[in-house]
Amino acid sequence: MDNQEALQRTLNRACRALQILEEEKASFGIRVPVDLQIELEEKQKEVTSLEARLSQLQEKHPASVPDNLPRYNDVFVGRKQEIARCLEALSPEERGWGVAIDGIGGMGKTALALEVAHDARKQALFDAYLFVSAKTTWLSSEGVREETLALSSLDSFCREFAKGLGQTDIVKMTNSTERRRALLDALRGRRTLLIWDNLETLNAEEREMIGEFLRKLPTPNKAIITSRRRTGESALTIRLDRLSEAEALELMQAKGRSHTHLAQELNATKPEILTALYEASGGNPLALDWTLGQVAHKGYSISVALERLRNAAKSRDLYGFLFADAAKTLSESDRTVLSALVVFLTPAKTAALADATDLAITEIQVSLERLVTLSLVNDLDGERFGLHPLTRTYIRAAVGGTDTVGTAPLSGIWFDSGAQRKVLRYWVDFAQKYGGYDKDAYKTYDKLEAEWQNLEGVATTLREMAGIPGTLKDSQAAQMLIDLENALYNFLFFRGYWDERVRLSEWRYQAGKALSQWSDAGWGAYNVAWIYYNRAETDRAASWAAQMAEAMERGGNRRDKGVAIRLQGVIAEQRQDWAEAERLYQEALAIYRELEDEECEAIVLNDLGGVTRKQGQYDRAESYYKQALAIEEKREDKQGQAIYCNNLGLLALNRDRSTEASLWYERGLALAQEVGRQDLVASAQVGLALVLEEEGHYTDALPLALAALEIQERLRAQDLDWTRQLVERLRGKAGIE
């Protein structure tokens, strides 16, 4: 036995050294130095060899310590904080019976329990270590395997624990109540760690009886339980959440060391794809393992395996294993709340869910409590609730789908597509309430900014439901998409979401065509064209302008046709075809004056000011600009005033009137900042920088030019190259490298 004890001490030292090396490796992320990796692998081999020698000695000289802990052969990464908290809860100083580990399926609850138990054994915290599981299914890359010998009751757990302790008399008892009492008596005076695995498979009565048993567990015995259902009475509760991205990448690399093809795929895959895999899996170790298994064992590329992970119907083994059993227990209100949370891409508060679903607050609170207990919903700080990415994928597929995942259909039986549609309508109404185009709309754009992630997600969902581009599948969804874009397009332009505006406006165009609503299609085309014009992508702008004109000819009113004519003039001006531009502007101006549309009249007067200024006709330009400004002052439209003040500032610079230019630009900047329109802010900043440059104040001009450049780079604005040149010129004049 002396040799065995000495070997154990050597092994303990080697394990501590290995742990230090692993922590050092983790600090480097995925860029591990070669010498550290070699040293780590050598230490791992040393530990494996020592464990094998110790195992041989123990077979010759069986230890008296009851111990049936499974050897966890898979890769274990991260969870250092959770391990430390668990070990602290298992110490004799803690009064609770131990640790309850809960969380969504596949988060590594069993793995963590075993890792903690093995660490406790290394530290000799207990005299016995007993593991018993109620696990009924196992997931591998080949599919779900059934466990026919799984335990299903407190009494069966007690039998196994008694057997592990060598208490054959307790095993032979016929009365289950007496067996429980006898086991508790047998544990008195002992230091035993009991691991109860996968308790969610037991019925509610059995789980309640286990809770009562654990409350009576005599100290200093402790227990660890794992379950997808939240429990944790009189114990430390660890809700196991996602791995960090660094830990997930470490897990991927560790898996790759065991499979040549997987290692090759990992090395050949772009980092952004690996990040996308991490995001789609939600940092779930089982989902990552399953996805990597598709690569290692079935020869898929990582990109293909990622697409399968994102498609619940094509990954029914995984999603059925994770969610099917829980789905069977849900009430109608539970399903409604889950369907609503799918649409909320940011955590939702109870009040917002009530507004979106028409359920009573009390109904929502009861459902949320149940869904949190089932680990289907995460309760977050600030009384907010959200979904894990895998849960979201499952529920999205289950709302109105046509396939099945495990025993839970993806056909709407479990989840009501009407509830999802109601929440989508809630967000469209939200956009219409706080968006729009009128002169004061900018005052509520902060509310849209705060919810932009949700609004963008709603747009994507509506497009998918509508089936565009292609055969129209859902006309109601297509109309909601049009309504959403119409409410948001001006906000997107003001706040610098230009790429997003292009995308949503294209979808509006497609939806309008699908519904034969040609005015809507035309306005979608216009909104796309306007971004391309502002980026000086003239050919693209012209293409979309032509599509707008065609749509307006089929279904637009006279004002719509005037807008199409004016857009053609803008493009002609960008091509420096001054005569054609002025002709088109005058044609559009006549239409707007006939319709008594002062807003559009001011816009075209400004256009005429621009085309005449570029031809050096400064007096005519000033007249047009000031007529436009007077209209917007009368209308109290601050956005229009900002535009025309900036243009009058530019005109003053053209005339070498720097003092006058400064006044116009200062007024334009204040107005642009008030309404929050980013391109106008940049335009005024550039103008003021030019004034300061002309006055020789280069160091004062440079910050303004840099601020403008930052905005224009984000927008990819048409003046971007010119502003870059201004910045470089000012750097040189200010003597700044």
XYZ file of C-alpha atoms in Angstrom:
737
model
C 0.000 0.000 0.000
C 2.975 2.315 0.573
C 3.803 2.106 -3.162
C 0.176 2.875 -3.979
C 0.120 5.927 -1.706
C 3.430 7.205 -3.083
C 2.186 6.752 -6.630
C -1.023 8.603 -5.743
C 0.992 11.523 -4.379
C 3.099 11.588 -7.576
C -0.075 11.536 -9.654
C -1.567 14.385 -7.603
C 1.529 16.507 -8.216
C 1.441 15.705 -11.945
C -2.270 16.616 -12.102
C -1.601 19.956 -10.391
C 1.226 20.683 -12.847
C -1.074 19.748 -15.736
C -3.765 22.077 -14.424
C -1.270 24.972 -14.272
C -0.182 24.291 -17.861
C -3.800 24.154 -19.041
C -4.537 27.494 -17.364
C -1.471 28.995 -19.012
C -2.611 27.646 -22.373
C -6.096 29.104 -21.870
C -4.591 32.548 -21.328
C -3.209 32.489 -24.902
C -6.623 31.802 -26.509
C -6.215 29.924 -29.796
C -2.617 31.095 -30.443
C -0.799 28.654 -28.152
C 3.044 28.695 -28.306
C 4.462 25.474 -29.769
C 6.779 24.796 -26.785
C 3.882 25.156 -24.340
C 1.743 22.780 -26.410
C 4.543 20.181 -26.446
C 5.070 20.493 -22.684
C 1.321 20.148 -22.125
C 1.078 17.011 -24.255
C 4.050 15.438 -22.455
C 2.449 16.153 -19.082
C -0.844 14.657 -20.290
C 1.005 11.474 -21.280
C 2.690 11.392 -17.852
C -0.664 11.687 -16.058
C -2.185 8.963 -18.262
C 0.756 6.638 -17.513
C 0.570 7.270 -13.754
C -3.180 6.692 -13.769
C -2.692 3.356 -15.564
C -0.021 2.207 -13.070
C -2.174 3.274 -10.120
C -5.163 1.436 -11.600
C -3.072 -1.767 -11.806
C -2.032 -1.434 -8.158
C -5.614 -0.808 -7.078
C -6.736 -3.988 -8.844
C -4.162 -5.935 -6.841
C -4.963 -4.046 -3.613
C -8.588 -2.843 -3.809
C -9.149 0.395 -1.946
C -11.656 0.501 0.855
C -13.177 3.750 -0.442
C -16.450 3.090 -2.317
C -16.048 4.794 -5.668
C -17.921 4.238 -8.930
C -17.233 7.581 -10.615
C -17.239 7.141 -14.399
C -14.095 8.232 -16.167
C -15.121 11.217 -18.253
C -13.245 10.484 -21.470
C -14.451 13.456 -23.504
C -12.750 16.845 -23.699
C -13.566 19.187 -20.806
C -12.757 22.886 -21.142
C -13.498 25.990 -19.126
C -15.998 26.230 -16.257
C -13.292 27.173 -13.747
C -15.551 29.553 -11.813
C -18.354 27.003 -11.677
C -15.972 24.300 -10.435
C -14.677 26.572 -7.688
C -18.212 27.449 -6.555
C -19.218 23.782 -6.511
C -16.190 22.732 -4.468
C -16.903 25.511 -1.990
C -20.511 24.312 -1.645
C -19.254 20.768 -0.966
C -17.039 21.872 1.908
C -18.123 20.903 5.473
C -18.501 24.574 6.378
C -21.437 24.973 3.990
C -24.795 24.096 5.543
C -26.647 23.124 2.351
C -26.794 19.562 1.098
C -24.655 20.371 -1.952
C -25.067 21.550 -5.535
C -27.891 21.555 -8.076
C -26.669 22.009 -11.662
C -29.415 22.898 -14.136
C -29.628 24.322 -17.627
C -30.620 23.597 -21.186
C -29.762 20.136 -22.496
C -26.236 19.671 -23.762
C -24.634 22.388 -21.625
C -22.398 19.835 -19.919
C -24.172 19.416 -16.587
C -23.074 15.787 -16.158
C -19.557 16.603 -17.316
C -19.301 19.411 -14.780
C -20.643 17.196 -11.990
C -18.048 14.529 -12.758
C -15.257 17.081 -13.086
C -16.149 18.481 -9.647
C -16.396 14.966 -8.177
C -12.972 13.971 -9.507
C -11.492 17.214 -8.136
C -13.123 16.497 -4.769
C -11.584 13.026 -4.808
C -8.141 14.453 -5.562
C -8.550 16.711 -2.548
C -9.842 13.781 -0.424
C -12.968 15.746 0.551
C -15.014 12.540 0.994
C -14.586 8.872 1.859
C -16.945 7.625 -0.839
C -17.939 8.842 -4.326
C -21.112 7.346 -5.816
C -22.631 8.207 -9.188
C -26.101 7.100 -10.316
C -27.948 8.325 -13.434
C -31.537 8.432 -14.643
C -30.405 9.238 -18.170
C -32.741 7.655 -20.733
C -31.176 8.784 -24.019
C -27.721 9.488 -25.402
C -26.841 11.584 -28.430
C -24.002 10.757 -30.774
C -23.189 11.765 -34.335
C -25.060 8.626 -35.389
C -28.283 9.614 -33.630
C -30.130 9.163 -30.346
C -29.587 5.938 -28.364
C -32.083 4.699 -25.776
C -30.923 3.631 -22.303
C -33.204 0.740 -21.319
C -31.729 0.292 -17.811
C -32.115 3.909 -16.664
C -33.286 4.468 -13.096
C -36.736 5.945 -12.709
C -37.421 6.396 -8.995
C -35.957 7.459 -5.660
C -36.094 3.830 -4.539
C -33.962 2.678 -7.464
C -31.426 5.403 -6.653
C -31.355 4.281 -3.015
C -30.736 0.671 -4.091
C -27.770 1.732 -6.230
C -26.277 3.960 -3.531
C -26.676 1.199 -0.918
C -25.041 -1.261 -3.279
C -22.139 1.144 -3.795
C -21.681 1.423 -0.034
C -21.686 -2.368 0.313
C -24.929 -2.291 2.317
C -26.431 -5.526 0.974
C -29.028 -5.703 3.739
C -30.459 -2.373 2.628
C -30.531 -3.558 -0.991
C -32.578 -6.616 0.001
C -35.248 -4.669 1.893
C -38.739 -4.898 0.408
C -40.203 -1.699 1.852
C -39.012 1.417 -0.021
C -39.718 3.775 2.905
C -37.661 1.611 5.253
C -34.890 1.448 2.636
C -34.675 5.260 2.506
C -34.488 5.507 6.285
C -31.887 2.756 6.466
C -29.736 4.443 3.827
C -29.866 7.745 5.689
C -28.865 5.922 8.873
C -26.003 4.179 7.060
C -24.713 7.557 5.889
C -24.465 8.967 9.403
C -20.861 9.420 10.415
C -19.674 9.045 6.824
C -18.309 11.518 4.294
C -20.011 10.471 1.068
C -20.570 12.388 -2.147
C -23.747 11.264 -3.958
C -24.173 12.313 -7.611
C -27.776 12.150 -8.880
C -27.686 12.595 -12.664
C -30.453 13.638 -15.090
C -33.333 13.968 -12.655
C -35.533 15.706 -15.252
C -36.468 12.259 -16.619
C -38.256 11.397 -13.342
C -41.840 12.398 -12.704
C -42.720 15.321 -10.438
C -43.617 13.111 -7.462
C -40.284 11.281 -7.593
C -38.350 14.557 -7.901
C -40.200 15.909 -4.883
C -39.357 12.788 -2.855
C -35.682 13.106 -3.825
C -35.754 16.724 -2.653
C -37.122 15.602 0.708
C -34.436 12.898 0.963
C -31.679 15.409 0.268
C -33.005 17.815 2.880
C -32.555 15.008 5.430
C -29.079 14.055 4.184
C -26.870 13.900 7.333
C -23.764 16.071 7.363
C -20.989 15.985 6.314
C -22.389 13.983 3.376
C -23.076 16.045 0.254
C -24.820 15.607 -3.074
C -24.663 16.924 -6.617
C -27.772 16.714 -8.764
C -28.066 17.531 -12.460
C -31.334 18.334 -14.181
C -32.755 20.400 -16.988
C -35.399 21.472 -14.475
C -34.508 24.130 -11.959
C -34.528 22.767 -8.414
C -31.886 23.857 -5.917
C -33.780 23.953 -2.631
C -31.287 24.130 0.297
C -28.392 23.920 -2.148
C -26.162 26.042 -4.332
C -27.812 26.295 -7.746
C -25.600 26.598 -10.809
C -27.475 27.428 -13.990
C -25.010 26.305 -16.616
C -24.784 28.811 -19.443
C -22.840 28.965 -22.687
C -19.102 28.476 -23.006
C -17.215 31.642 -23.825
C -16.089 31.967 -27.435
C -12.471 31.323 -26.380
C -13.521 28.151 -24.543
C -15.579 27.015 -27.535
C -12.601 27.514 -29.866
C -10.447 25.577 -27.409
C -13.011 22.759 -27.489
C -12.978 22.748 -31.298
C -9.184 22.507 -31.414
C -9.155 19.749 -28.793
C -11.672 17.748 -30.839
C -9.573 18.326 -33.922
C -6.572 16.641 -32.306
C -8.521 13.375 -32.290
C -9.744 13.536 -35.903
C -7.474 14.333 -38.832
C -10.258 15.419 -41.213
C -11.775 17.685 -38.581
C -8.382 19.249 -37.846
C -7.885 19.947 -41.560
C -11.343 21.530 -41.826
C -10.759 23.687 -38.744
C -7.440 24.930 -40.119
C -9.006 25.714 -43.509
C -12.084 27.468 -42.122
C -12.184 31.254 -41.797
C -12.413 32.591 -38.230
C -15.737 34.271 -38.961
C -17.260 30.870 -39.837
C -16.054 29.426 -36.538
C -17.552 32.431 -34.758
C -20.822 31.831 -36.616
C -20.721 28.201 -35.443
C -20.236 29.381 -31.878
C -23.151 31.828 -32.156
C -25.490 29.285 -33.764
C -24.706 26.722 -31.055
C -25.074 29.331 -28.330
C -21.859 27.986 -26.803
C -23.619 24.673 -26.090
C -20.917 21.959 -25.808
C -23.198 19.158 -27.004
C -24.332 21.129 -30.059
C -20.712 21.948 -30.867
C -19.714 18.313 -30.361
C -22.596 17.099 -32.533
C -21.774 19.570 -35.305
C -18.072 18.734 -35.246
C -19.051 15.062 -35.287
C -20.828 15.640 -38.613
C -17.487 16.855 -39.952
C -15.337 14.160 -38.332
C -17.540 11.133 -39.032
C -19.654 12.072 -42.055
C -17.137 14.114 -44.031
C -19.115 17.371 -44.107
C -17.390 20.700 -44.346
C -17.800 22.960 -41.342
C -19.967 25.327 -43.402
C -22.348 22.511 -44.365
C -22.463 21.206 -40.790
C -23.202 24.742 -39.595
C -26.151 25.021 -41.982
C -27.499 21.717 -40.650
C -27.201 23.033 -37.102
C -29.215 26.103 -38.114
C -31.956 23.907 -39.604
C -33.883 22.076 -36.878
C -35.751 19.901 -39.383
C -32.442 18.579 -40.789
C -30.991 18.060 -37.311
C -33.921 16.344 -35.636
C -31.735 14.039 -33.530
C -30.071 16.996 -31.852
C -33.157 19.177 -31.406
C -35.378 16.263 -30.435
C -32.854 15.209 -27.788
C -32.702 18.754 -26.413
C -36.341 19.819 -26.498
C -38.939 17.181 -27.393
C -39.588 15.937 -23.850
C -39.973 19.460 -22.470
C -42.295 20.449 -25.333
C -44.768 17.734 -24.327
C -45.417 19.402 -20.970
C -46.125 22.941 -22.189
C -49.459 24.685 -21.731
C -51.057 26.868 -24.385
C -49.854 29.992 -22.568
C -46.328 28.555 -22.381
C -46.313 28.033 -26.137
C -47.636 31.548 -26.728
C -44.897 33.069 -24.584
C -42.207 31.038 -26.365
C -43.605 32.041 -29.763
C -43.458 35.682 -28.655
C -39.900 35.427 -27.345
C -38.772 34.051 -30.708
C -39.667 37.422 -32.235
C -37.948 39.383 -29.443
C -34.273 39.211 -30.427
C -33.320 41.109 -27.287
C -34.483 40.087 -23.800
C -38.097 41.057 -23.163
C -39.835 42.355 -20.077
C -43.132 40.957 -18.861
C -45.020 44.140 -19.754
C -43.782 44.022 -23.372
C -44.814 40.361 -23.657
C -48.256 41.273 -22.327
C -48.620 44.069 -24.897
C -47.461 41.789 -27.703
C -49.524 38.684 -26.852
C -52.705 39.989 -25.182
C -52.115 37.536 -22.336
C -52.685 38.793 -18.809
C -49.595 39.709 -16.810
C -50.370 36.930 -14.315
C -50.599 34.324 -17.115
C -47.259 35.437 -18.498
C -45.616 35.377 -15.078
C -46.823 31.824 -14.410
C -45.642 30.652 -17.844
C -42.272 32.359 -17.511
C -41.727 30.739 -14.127
C -42.483 27.318 -15.616
C -40.337 27.922 -18.718
C -37.399 29.081 -16.593
C -37.783 25.945 -14.462
C -37.633 23.857 -17.649
C -34.484 25.727 -18.772
C -36.288 26.822 -21.951
C -36.130 30.519 -21.002
C -33.304 32.428 -19.339
C -34.203 34.887 -16.597
C -31.820 37.818 -16.831
C -31.013 40.945 -14.879
C -33.654 43.641 -14.819
C -36.541 41.148 -14.902
C -35.916 40.414 -18.568
C -36.333 37.083 -20.310
C -34.620 35.646 -23.379
C -34.070 32.474 -25.372
C -30.933 30.450 -25.938
C -30.062 30.397 -29.688
C -30.817 26.658 -29.930
C -34.201 27.122 -28.259
C -34.932 29.927 -30.712
C -34.054 27.719 -33.692
C -36.274 24.923 -32.380
C -39.283 27.148 -31.690
C -38.929 28.965 -35.031
C -39.030 25.613 -36.796
C -41.972 24.457 -34.674
C -44.098 27.507 -35.554
C -45.915 26.652 -38.755
C -43.318 24.113 -39.926
C -43.994 20.946 -41.892
C -41.510 18.478 -40.449
C -41.032 16.941 -37.021
C -38.252 16.941 -34.491
C -38.282 13.820 -32.362
C -41.810 13.520 -31.014
C -42.560 17.248 -31.154
C -44.019 18.348 -34.499
C -42.758 21.330 -36.400
C -46.234 21.843 -37.808
C -47.815 24.238 -35.351
C -49.316 21.579 -33.064
C -47.079 22.580 -30.240
C -46.705 26.204 -31.201
C -49.324 28.598 -32.528
C -48.250 30.608 -35.571
C -51.050 33.061 -34.741
C -49.219 34.049 -31.553
C -46.071 34.769 -33.551
C -48.028 36.841 -36.076
C -49.548 38.896 -33.261
C -46.081 39.751 -31.948
C -44.870 40.667 -35.432
C -47.816 43.037 -35.712
C -46.840 44.511 -32.345
C -43.409 45.455 -33.700
C -44.795 46.871 -36.954
C -47.163 49.021 -34.892
C -44.199 50.062 -32.726
C -42.271 51.187 -35.818
C -45.262 53.104 -37.141
C -45.772 54.800 -33.778
C -42.187 56.027 -33.429
C -41.056 56.207 -37.062
C -42.321 57.965 -40.148
C -41.249 60.892 -42.296
C -42.981 63.988 -40.961
C -40.885 66.926 -39.822
C -40.956 66.009 -36.104
C -40.501 62.234 -36.507
C -36.824 62.445 -35.575
C -37.818 63.216 -31.976
C -38.813 59.582 -31.379
C -36.035 57.898 -33.368
C -34.150 57.051 -30.164
C -36.892 54.520 -29.388
C -36.336 52.864 -32.765
C -32.577 52.900 -32.219
C -33.013 51.108 -28.878
C -35.090 48.360 -30.513
C -33.339 48.166 -33.866
C -32.169 44.564 -33.346
C -35.763 43.457 -32.779
C -37.065 45.478 -35.715
C -34.412 44.094 -38.058
C -35.260 40.563 -36.937
C -38.952 41.195 -37.565
C -38.187 42.373 -41.111
C -36.217 39.181 -41.817
C -38.986 36.985 -40.403
C -41.684 38.756 -42.425
C -39.644 38.358 -45.612
C -39.237 34.626 -44.966
C -42.948 34.243 -44.240
C -43.899 36.211 -47.361
C -41.669 34.018 -49.539
C -40.047 36.882 -51.411
C -38.431 37.026 -53.824
C -40.345 34.208 -55.468
C -43.870 32.890 -55.224
C -45.884 34.834 -52.665
C -46.693 32.587 -49.684
C -48.243 35.010 -47.202
C -49.818 38.268 -48.387
C -50.397 39.496 -44.825
C -46.691 39.130 -44.028
C -45.800 40.920 -47.277
C -48.070 43.838 -46.364
C -46.605 44.046 -42.858
C -43.133 44.146 -44.409
C -44.199 47.082 -46.601
C -45.669 48.868 -43.577
C -42.494 48.262 -41.584
C -40.178 49.627 -44.283
C -42.401 52.625 -44.811
C -42.160 53.422 -41.102
C -38.395 52.918 -40.921
C -36.776 54.143 -44.140
C -36.304 57.738 -42.979
C -34.989 56.658 -39.571
C -32.490 54.385 -41.333
C -31.274 57.255 -43.486
C -31.012 59.699 -40.591
C -29.159 57.360 -38.255
C -26.739 56.018 -40.854
C -28.180 52.513 -41.367
C -27.703 52.823 -45.096
C -26.915 49.175 -45.854
C -29.956 48.176 -43.830
C -32.120 50.662 -45.726
C -31.011 49.183 -49.041
C -31.920 45.696 -47.831
C -35.338 46.595 -46.391
C -36.237 48.789 -49.349
C -35.395 46.011 -51.809
C -37.721 43.759 -49.821
C -40.463 46.408 -49.985
C -40.024 46.586 -53.740
C -40.305 42.773 -54.004
C -43.329 42.672 -51.688
C -45.059 45.460 -53.605
C -44.541 43.630 -56.903
C -45.771 40.343 -55.403
C -48.963 42.081 -54.230
C -49.295 44.134 -57.454
C -49.149 47.248 -55.281
C -47.087 49.279 -57.713
C -46.827 52.481 -55.710
C -45.310 50.513 -52.809
C -42.934 48.783 -55.214
C -41.970 52.152 -56.687
C -41.230 53.706 -53.319
C -39.120 50.691 -52.363
C -37.103 51.184 -55.571
C -36.786 54.916 -54.857
C -35.435 54.297 -51.359
C -32.779 51.940 -52.732
C -31.837 54.342 -55.532
C -31.432 57.236 -53.099
C -28.740 55.406 -51.111
C -26.822 54.491 -54.260
C -27.054 58.116 -55.420
C -25.659 59.292 -52.073
C -22.780 56.861 -52.525
C -22.136 58.062 -56.086
C -22.906 54.556 -57.408
C -24.654 56.220 -60.315
C -25.298 53.202 -62.545
C -26.947 51.311 -59.694
C -28.965 54.382 -58.798
C -30.079 54.733 -62.415
C -31.128 51.086 -62.594
C -33.315 51.400 -59.519
C -34.644 54.768 -60.720
C -35.795 53.046 -63.914
C -37.533 50.349 -61.864
C -39.202 53.063 -59.819
C -40.399 54.888 -62.937
C -41.789 51.656 -64.398
C -43.651 50.839 -61.174
C -45.085 54.348 -60.879
C -46.308 54.226 -64.468
C -48.248 51.062 -63.560
C -49.743 52.253 -60.298
C -48.441 55.553 -58.960
C -50.308 58.803 -58.554
C -49.237 62.143 -60.053
C -47.075 63.009 -57.024
C -45.336 59.614 -57.257
C -44.585 60.262 -60.924
C -43.192 63.681 -60.022
C -40.810 61.993 -57.556
C -39.708 59.576 -60.303
C -38.989 62.488 -62.676
C -37.056 64.366 -59.992
C -34.977 61.208 -59.253
C -34.055 61.005 -62.939
C -32.915 64.624 -62.685
C -30.724 63.889 -59.662
C -28.983 61.113 -61.578
C -28.536 63.326 -64.649
C -26.927 65.952 -62.405
C -24.565 63.356 -60.918
C -23.551 62.530 -64.502
C -22.975 66.269 -65.034
C -25.661 66.480 -67.688
C -26.710 69.915 -66.435
C -29.237 70.727 -69.126
C -31.101 67.427 -68.768
C -31.056 67.698 -64.986
C -32.506 71.219 -65.051
C -35.177 70.191 -67.552
C -36.305 67.289 -65.356
C -36.264 69.443 -62.207
C -38.434 72.099 -63.860
C -40.879 69.388 -64.980
C -41.091 67.984 -61.436
C -41.418 71.519 -59.976
C -44.424 72.229 -62.179
C -46.127 69.055 -60.930
C -45.541 69.899 -57.273
C -46.753 73.481 -57.675
C -49.858 72.189 -59.415
C -50.435 69.806 -56.472
C -49.583 72.577 -53.956
C -47.045 70.220 -52.349
C -44.725 72.705 -50.627
C -42.382 70.080 -49.173
C -41.581 68.590 -52.572
C -41.474 72.080 -54.112
C -38.716 73.046 -51.651
C -36.774 69.866 -52.448
C -36.764 70.590 -56.188
C -35.917 74.270 -55.658
C -32.877 73.037 -53.729
C -32.017 70.693 -56.611
C -32.183 73.623 -59.030
C -29.911 75.580 -56.689
C -27.372 72.760 -56.831
C -27.315 72.383 -60.597
C -27.038 76.149 -61.187
C -24.322 76.544 -58.530
C -22.243 73.847 -60.241
C -22.494 75.866 -63.466
C -21.254 79.006 -61.680
C -24.656 80.712 -61.779
C -24.377 81.815 -58.172
C -27.154 84.414 -58.104
C -29.698 81.947 -59.491
C -28.460 79.304 -57.061
C -28.851 81.651 -54.080
C -32.392 82.505 -55.151
C -33.385 78.840 -55.415
C -31.755 77.904 -52.076
C -33.386 80.794 -50.220
C -36.803 80.031 -51.696
C -36.416 76.443 -50.449
C -35.246 77.619 -47.022
C -38.177 80.032 -46.699
C -40.640 77.215 -47.365
C -39.047 74.990 -44.716
C -38.885 77.816 -42.198
C -42.591 78.338 -42.778
C -43.205 74.607 -42.361
C -40.844 74.487 -39.334
C -39.064 71.498 -40.871
C -35.608 71.430 -39.286
C -34.242 68.690 -41.529
C -34.966 70.729 -44.664
C -33.528 73.847 -43.066
C -30.300 71.954 -42.250
C -29.955 70.864 -45.876
C -30.474 74.324 -47.302
C -28.270 76.073 -44.723
C -25.409 73.726 -45.584
C -25.915 74.417 -49.271
C -25.930 78.160 -48.707
C -22.691 77.701 -46.751
C -21.147 75.895 -49.709
C -22.348 78.619 -52.050
C -20.734 81.252 -49.802
C -17.439 79.346 -49.957
C -17.682 79.270 -53.748
C -17.972 83.060 -53.593
C -15.007 83.336 -51.168
C -17.246 84.653 -48.392
C -15.829 82.609 -45.477
C -17.539 84.562 -42.666
C -20.941 84.127 -44.291
C -20.168 80.449 -44.952
C -19.273 79.877 -41.290
C -22.617 81.275 -40.147
C -24.590 79.080 -42.532
C -22.614 75.936 -41.602
C -22.918 76.568 -37.857
C -26.664 76.902 -38.240
C -26.784 73.790 -40.444
C -24.699 71.755 -37.974
C -26.897 72.669 -35.005
C -30.038 71.695 -36.928
C -28.505 68.455 -38.258
C -27.406 67.406 -34.778
C -30.831 68.186 -33.372
C -32.640 66.006 -35.895
C -29.868 63.386 -35.826
C -29.224 63.131 -39.567
C -25.657 61.916 -39.825
C -24.824 62.810 -43.426
C -25.846 66.438 -42.815
C -23.742 66.561 -39.638
C -20.735 65.446 -41.679
C -21.487 67.925 -44.450
C -21.585 70.851 -41.992
C -18.392 69.668 -40.281
C -16.572 69.529 -43.608
C -17.817 73.031 -44.456
C -16.606 74.468 -41.150
C -13.256 72.718 -41.612
C -12.914 74.375 -45.029
C -13.689 77.786 -43.524
C -11.038 77.274 -40.833
C -8.549 76.047 -43.436
C -9.102 79.195 -45.486
C -8.487 81.252 -42.338
C -5.251 79.339 -41.624
C -6.545 77.560 -38.476
C -5.405 74.087 -39.550
C -5.255 72.422 -36.109
C -8.800 73.615 -35.365
C -10.035 72.396 -38.741
C -8.563 68.880 -38.478
C -10.848 67.479 -35.686
C -13.918 68.603 -37.617
C -12.683 66.932 -40.800
C -11.835 63.737 -38.916
C -15.275 63.611 -37.301
C -16.886 64.026 -40.714
C -14.630 61.357 -42.210
C -15.655 58.855 -39.528
C -19.325 59.341 -40.401
C -18.764 59.195 -44.146
C -16.658 56.045 -43.922
C -19.472 54.308 -42.080
C -22.004 55.524 -44.643
C -19.677 55.057 -47.648
C -20.882 58.502 -48.707
C -20.173 59.983 -52.135
C -17.847 62.683 -50.742
C -15.699 60.171 -48.844
C -12.577 60.404 -51.038
C -12.769 64.185 -51.103
C -12.957 64.329 -47.293
C -9.993 61.954 -46.995
C -7.982 64.321 -49.157
C -9.054 67.238 -46.951
C -7.866 65.383 -43.838
C -4.476 64.616 -45.390
C -4.117 68.200 -46.573
C -4.895 69.548 -43.103
C -2.470 67.091 -41.487
C 0.257 68.359 -43.766
C -0.524 72.011 -43.135
C -0.704 71.443 -39.374
C 2.610 69.566 -39.430
C 1.021 66.367 -38.100
C 2.352 63.054 -39.352
